[in-house]
Structures are given as C-alpha cells and as structure tokens.
PDB file of C-alpha atoms in Angstrom:
ATOM      1  CA  UNK A   1     122.472 -90.021 -47.911  1.00 48.00           C
ATOM      2  CA  UNK A   2     121.552 -91.817 -44.656  1.00 60.00           C
ATOM      3  CA  UNK A   3     123.849 -94.241 -43.173  1.00 78.00           C
ATOM      4  CA  UNK A   4     123.165 -97.902 -43.429  1.00 89.00           C
ATOM      5  CA  UNK A   5     121.941 -99.046 -39.947  1.00 96.00           C
ATOM      6  CA  UNK A   6     122.132-102.821 -38.974  1.00 97.00           C
ATOM      7  CA  UNK A   7     121.372-104.439 -35.793  1.00 98.00           C
ATOM      8  CA  UNK A   8     122.996-107.860 -34.703  1.00 98.00           C
ATOM      9  CA  UNK A   9     121.456-110.693 -33.372  1.00 98.00           C
ATOM     10  CA  UNK A  10     123.806-113.562 -31.784  1.00 98.00           C
ATOM     11  CA  UNK A  11     121.821-117.065 -30.802  1.00 98.00           C
ATOM     12  CA  UNK A  12     123.419-119.772 -29.083  1.00 98.00           C
ATOM     13  CA  UNK A  13     123.584-122.684 -31.680  1.00 97.00           C
ATOM     14  CA  UNK A  14     124.543-125.230 -29.015  1.00 97.00           C
ATOM     15  CA  UNK A  15     120.782-125.150 -27.422  1.00 97.00           C
ATOM     16  CA  UNK A  16     118.787-127.995 -28.291  1.00 94.00           C
ATOM     17  CA  UNK A  17     115.657-125.913 -28.466  1.00 96.00           C
ATOM     18  CA  UNK A  18     113.238-125.898 -31.253  1.00 96.00           C
ATOM     19  CA  UNK A  19     114.244-122.881 -34.107  1.00 96.00           C
ATOM     20  CA  UNK A  20     110.755-121.306 -33.207  1.00 96.00           C
ATOM     21  CA  UNK A  21     111.686-120.977 -29.581  1.00 96.00           C
ATOM     22  CA  UNK A  22     114.941-119.373 -30.629  1.00 97.00           C
ATOM     23  CA  UNK A  23     113.585-116.903 -33.081  1.00 97.00           C
ATOM     24  CA  UNK A  24     111.251-116.000 -30.386  1.00 97.00           C
ATOM     25  CA  UNK A  25     114.230-115.062 -27.726  1.00 98.00           C
ATOM     26  CA  UNK A  26     115.791-113.361 -30.915  1.00 98.00           C
ATOM     27  CA  UNK A  27     112.917-111.176 -31.193  1.00 98.00           C
ATOM     28  CA  UNK A  28     112.635-110.498 -27.683  1.00 98.00           C
ATOM     29  CA  UNK A  29     116.213-109.596 -27.443  1.00 98.00           C
ATOM     30  CA  UNK A  30     115.974-107.371 -30.752  1.00 98.00           C
ATOM     31  CA  UNK A  31     112.726-105.513 -29.349  1.00 97.00           C
ATOM     32  CA  UNK A  32     114.420-105.160 -25.841  1.00 97.00           C
ATOM     33  CA  UNK A  33     117.831-103.537 -27.193  1.00 97.00           C
ATOM     34  CA  UNK A  34     115.724-100.827 -29.303  1.00 96.00           C
ATOM     35  CA  UNK A  35     113.326 -99.977 -26.199  1.00 95.00           C
ATOM     36  CA  UNK A  36     115.986 -99.959 -23.684  1.00 94.00           C
ATOM     37  CA  UNK A  37     117.838 -97.508 -25.850  1.00 91.00           C
ATOM     38  CA  UNK A  38     115.095 -95.336 -26.466  1.00 88.00           C
ATOM     39  CA  UNK A  39     115.506 -93.460 -22.881  1.00 71.00           C
ATOM     40  CA  UNK A  40     118.499 -94.385 -21.411  1.00 55.00           C
ATOM     41  CA  UNK A  41     117.511 -92.777 -18.134  1.00 50.00           C
ATOM     42  CA  UNK A  42     114.037 -92.905 -17.986  1.00 43.00           C
ATOM     43  CA  UNK A  43     111.230 -94.988 -19.009  1.00 46.00           C
ATOM     44  CA  UNK A  44     108.728 -92.358 -19.568  1.00 44.00           C
ATOM     45  CA  UNK A  45     107.596 -90.969 -23.074  1.00 45.00           C
ATOM     46  CA  UNK A  46     108.535 -87.363 -21.891  1.00 43.00           C
ATOM     47  CA  UNK A  47     112.187 -88.064 -21.717  1.00 42.00           C
ATOM     48  CA  UNK A  48     112.565 -90.299 -24.857  1.00 45.00           C
ATOM     49  CA  UNK A  49     113.670 -87.654 -27.554  1.00 53.00           C
ATOM     50  CA  UNK A  50     116.444 -86.171 -25.072  1.00 55.00           C
ATOM     51  CA  UNK A  51     117.817 -89.533 -24.107  1.00 68.00           C
ATOM     52  CA  UNK A  52     117.574 -91.677 -26.873  1.00 81.00           C
ATOM     53  CA  UNK A  53     120.138 -93.340 -29.007  1.00 90.00           C
ATOM     54  CA  UNK A  54     120.287 -91.411 -32.352  1.00 93.00           C
ATOM     55  CA  UNK A  55     120.862 -94.504 -34.622  1.00 94.00           C
ATOM     56  CA  UNK A  56     118.254 -96.300 -32.774  1.00 94.00           C
ATOM     57  CA  UNK A  57     115.618 -93.525 -33.449  1.00 93.00           C
ATOM     58  CA  UNK A  58     116.837 -93.464 -37.201  1.00 93.00           C
ATOM     59  CA  UNK A  59     116.581 -97.202 -37.320  1.00 95.00           C
ATOM     60  CA  UNK A  60     113.098 -97.430 -36.012  1.00 93.00           C
ATOM     61  CA  UNK A  61     111.850 -94.790 -38.492  1.00 92.00           C
ATOM     62  CA  UNK A  62     112.942 -96.989 -41.427  1.00 90.00           C
ATOM     63  CA  UNK A  63     110.315 -99.657 -40.975  1.00 87.00           C
ATOM     64  CA  UNK A  64     110.365-100.968 -44.078  1.00 90.00           C
ATOM     65  CA  UNK A  65     114.004-101.412 -44.758  1.00 90.00           C
ATOM     66  CA  UNK A  66     114.831-102.698 -41.457  1.00 93.00           C
ATOM     67  CA  UNK A  67     118.144-104.669 -41.503  1.00 96.00           C
ATOM     68  CA  UNK A  68     119.212-107.416 -39.196  1.00 97.00           C
ATOM     69  CA  UNK A  69     121.909-110.203 -39.180  1.00 97.00           C
ATOM     70  CA  UNK A  70     121.600-113.079 -37.341  1.00 98.00           C
ATOM     71  CA  UNK A  71     124.784-115.053 -36.081  1.00 98.00           C
ATOM     72  CA  UNK A  72     125.767-118.373 -34.200  1.00 98.00           C
ATOM     73  CA  UNK A  73     127.683-118.575 -30.894  1.00 98.00           C
ATOM     74  CA  UNK A  74     128.578-121.800 -30.381  1.00 98.00           C
ATOM     75  CA  UNK A  75     128.303-121.881 -26.772  1.00 98.00           C
ATOM     76  CA  UNK A  76     127.190-119.744 -23.796  1.00 98.00           C
ATOM     77  CA  UNK A  77     130.806-118.664 -23.108  1.00 98.00           C
ATOM     78  CA  UNK A  78     131.299-117.369 -26.856  1.00 98.00           C
ATOM     79  CA  UNK A  79     128.090-115.608 -26.562  1.00 98.00           C
ATOM     80  CA  UNK A  80     129.441-113.933 -23.285  1.00 98.00           C
ATOM     81  CA  UNK A  81     132.675-113.298 -25.181  1.00 98.00           C
ATOM     82  CA  UNK A  82     131.114-111.400 -27.667  1.00 98.00           C
ATOM     83  CA  UNK A  83     129.559-109.355 -25.001  1.00 98.00           C
ATOM     84  CA  UNK A  84     133.182-108.510 -23.447  1.00 98.00           C
ATOM     85  CA  UNK A  85     134.231-107.564 -26.946  1.00 98.00           C
ATOM     86  CA  UNK A  86     131.030-105.123 -27.643  1.00 98.00           C
ATOM     87  CA  UNK A  87     131.254-103.626 -24.115  1.00 98.00           C
ATOM     88  CA  UNK A  88     135.328-102.858 -24.651  1.00 97.00           C
ATOM     89  CA  UNK A  89     133.968-101.055 -28.058  1.00 97.00           C
ATOM     90  CA  UNK A  90     131.137 -99.156 -25.681  1.00 96.00           C
ATOM     91  CA  UNK A  91     128.358-100.786 -28.284  1.00 97.00           C
ATOM     92  CA  UNK A  92     125.227-101.545 -26.333  1.00 97.00           C
ATOM     93  CA  UNK A  93     123.520-104.490 -26.477  1.00 98.00           C
ATOM     94  CA  UNK A  94     120.746-106.418 -24.613  1.00 98.00           C
ATOM     95  CA  UNK A  95     121.504-109.834 -23.353  1.00 98.00           C
ATOM     96  CA  UNK A  96     118.467-111.934 -23.054  1.00 98.00           C
ATOM     97  CA  UNK A  97     118.087-114.628 -20.415  1.00 98.00           C
ATOM     98  CA  UNK A  98     114.865-116.931 -20.723  1.00 96.00           C
ATOM     99  CA  UNK A  99     112.681-117.223 -17.828  1.00 95.00           C
ATOM    100  CA  UNK A 100     112.052-119.007 -15.647  1.00 95.00           C
ATOM    101  CA  UNK A 101     114.841-121.344 -16.713  1.00 94.00           C
ATOM    102  CA  UNK A 102     117.357-118.646 -16.283  1.00 97.00           C
ATOM    103  CA  UNK A 103     119.008-119.661 -19.355  1.00 97.00           C
ATOM    104  CA  UNK A 104     121.165-117.200 -21.465  1.00 98.00           C
ATOM    105  CA  UNK A 105     120.446-117.298 -25.132  1.00 98.00           C
ATOM    106  CA  UNK A 106     121.359-114.454 -27.183  1.00 98.00           C
ATOM    107  CA  UNK A 107     122.185-111.021 -27.662  1.00 98.00           C
ATOM    108  CA  UNK A 108     120.995-108.243 -29.700  1.00 98.00           C
ATOM    109  CA  UNK A 109     123.077-105.337 -30.497  1.00 98.00           C
ATOM    110  CA  UNK A 110     121.292-101.610 -30.861  1.00 97.00           C
ATOM    111  CA  UNK A 111     121.191-100.723 -34.415  1.00 97.00           C
ATOM    112  CA  UNK A 112     124.683 -99.063 -35.516  1.00 97.00           C
ATOM    113  CA  UNK A 113     126.356 -98.679 -39.110  1.00 96.00           C
ATOM    114  CA  UNK A 114     127.687-102.147 -40.601  1.00 95.00           C
ATOM    115  CA  UNK A 115     130.978-100.755 -40.411  1.00 95.00           C
ATOM    116  CA  UNK A 116     130.878-100.481 -36.428  1.00 96.00           C
ATOM    117  CA  UNK A 117     129.351-103.722 -35.846  1.00 97.00           C
ATOM    118  CA  UNK A 118     130.888-106.435 -38.423  1.00 97.00           C
ATOM    119  CA  UNK A 119     134.512-106.102 -37.642  1.00 97.00           C
ATOM    120  CA  UNK A 120     133.642-107.146 -33.959  1.00 97.00           C
ATOM    121  CA  UNK A 121     131.498-110.140 -34.587  1.00 98.00           C
ATOM    122  CA  UNK A 122     132.829-110.961 -37.811  1.00 97.00           C
ATOM    123  CA  UNK A 123     134.264-114.394 -36.360  1.00 97.00           C
ATOM    124  CA  UNK A 124     130.891-116.148 -36.133  1.00 98.00           C
ATOM    125  CA  UNK A 125     128.948-117.775 -38.707  1.00 98.00           C
ATOM    126  CA  UNK A 126     125.117-117.060 -39.767  1.00 97.00           C
ATOM    127  CA  UNK A 127     122.944-118.771 -37.807  1.00 96.00           C
ATOM    128  CA  UNK A 128     121.201-121.611 -40.038  1.00 91.00           C
TER     129      UNK A 128
END
C-alpha cells in the first residue's frame, strides 16, 4: 500500500490582501516547492530522475488524489518560525516572496507523509 503523501501550505493571515491573491501566491509556492525538488542539483530534465526527491516524484504521479493542507500563520514572524522548525527537521520547503513588493506571503513544503509534517505544524489553524 502506498504511503499517503501531503503537501502543507502556510499562508500569512495578517495581510489585508484579496483571498484570490493569497490563493495565487499559495499556488506559486506549491509549484515552486515541487519543481525545485524534482532536481536538486540541476534544472535539466536529464538529471531529474537521479536527483529528485522520491516523495515528490510519487506525489506528482497521483494527480487525481493529491492532498494539500492550507494553514494560517498570524504574521511574517510566525511564518519564519515555521521555516525554522522545518529546517531543524530537514524538511524542504519553498518560501514565496511576492515581487516586486518583496513581501513574504507563504510557504509550501515538499510532499511528505502526513505523520512527518503534521507534528511540525499542528500549532497552526486551517486557513479560512
């Protein structure tokens, strides 16, 4: 039986932005986290299979059953604290900075088993 993989996205809740803009930034972060971990040392297709994160490869094979959890951070500081916790636990992620404003808006983890990610981010509430 295949393990259940999930991607967590953490969005800043303190930004007074339209929900559509935040969803767009979340989508950018999600794609960036996945694509950047298909090949850790090169952006060429030839090296993708050898360098790719195995969970990320497996996740994108499950197009009809991808699972994401979207959580809310109350501030940029709280979002950066999530980054620190992920770093401490060797979980890769992509921190999205909206340009040209240079505003950090969200992060997306690479896909991992829920049992790995949930304990690291369980203090956050669902984004509503």
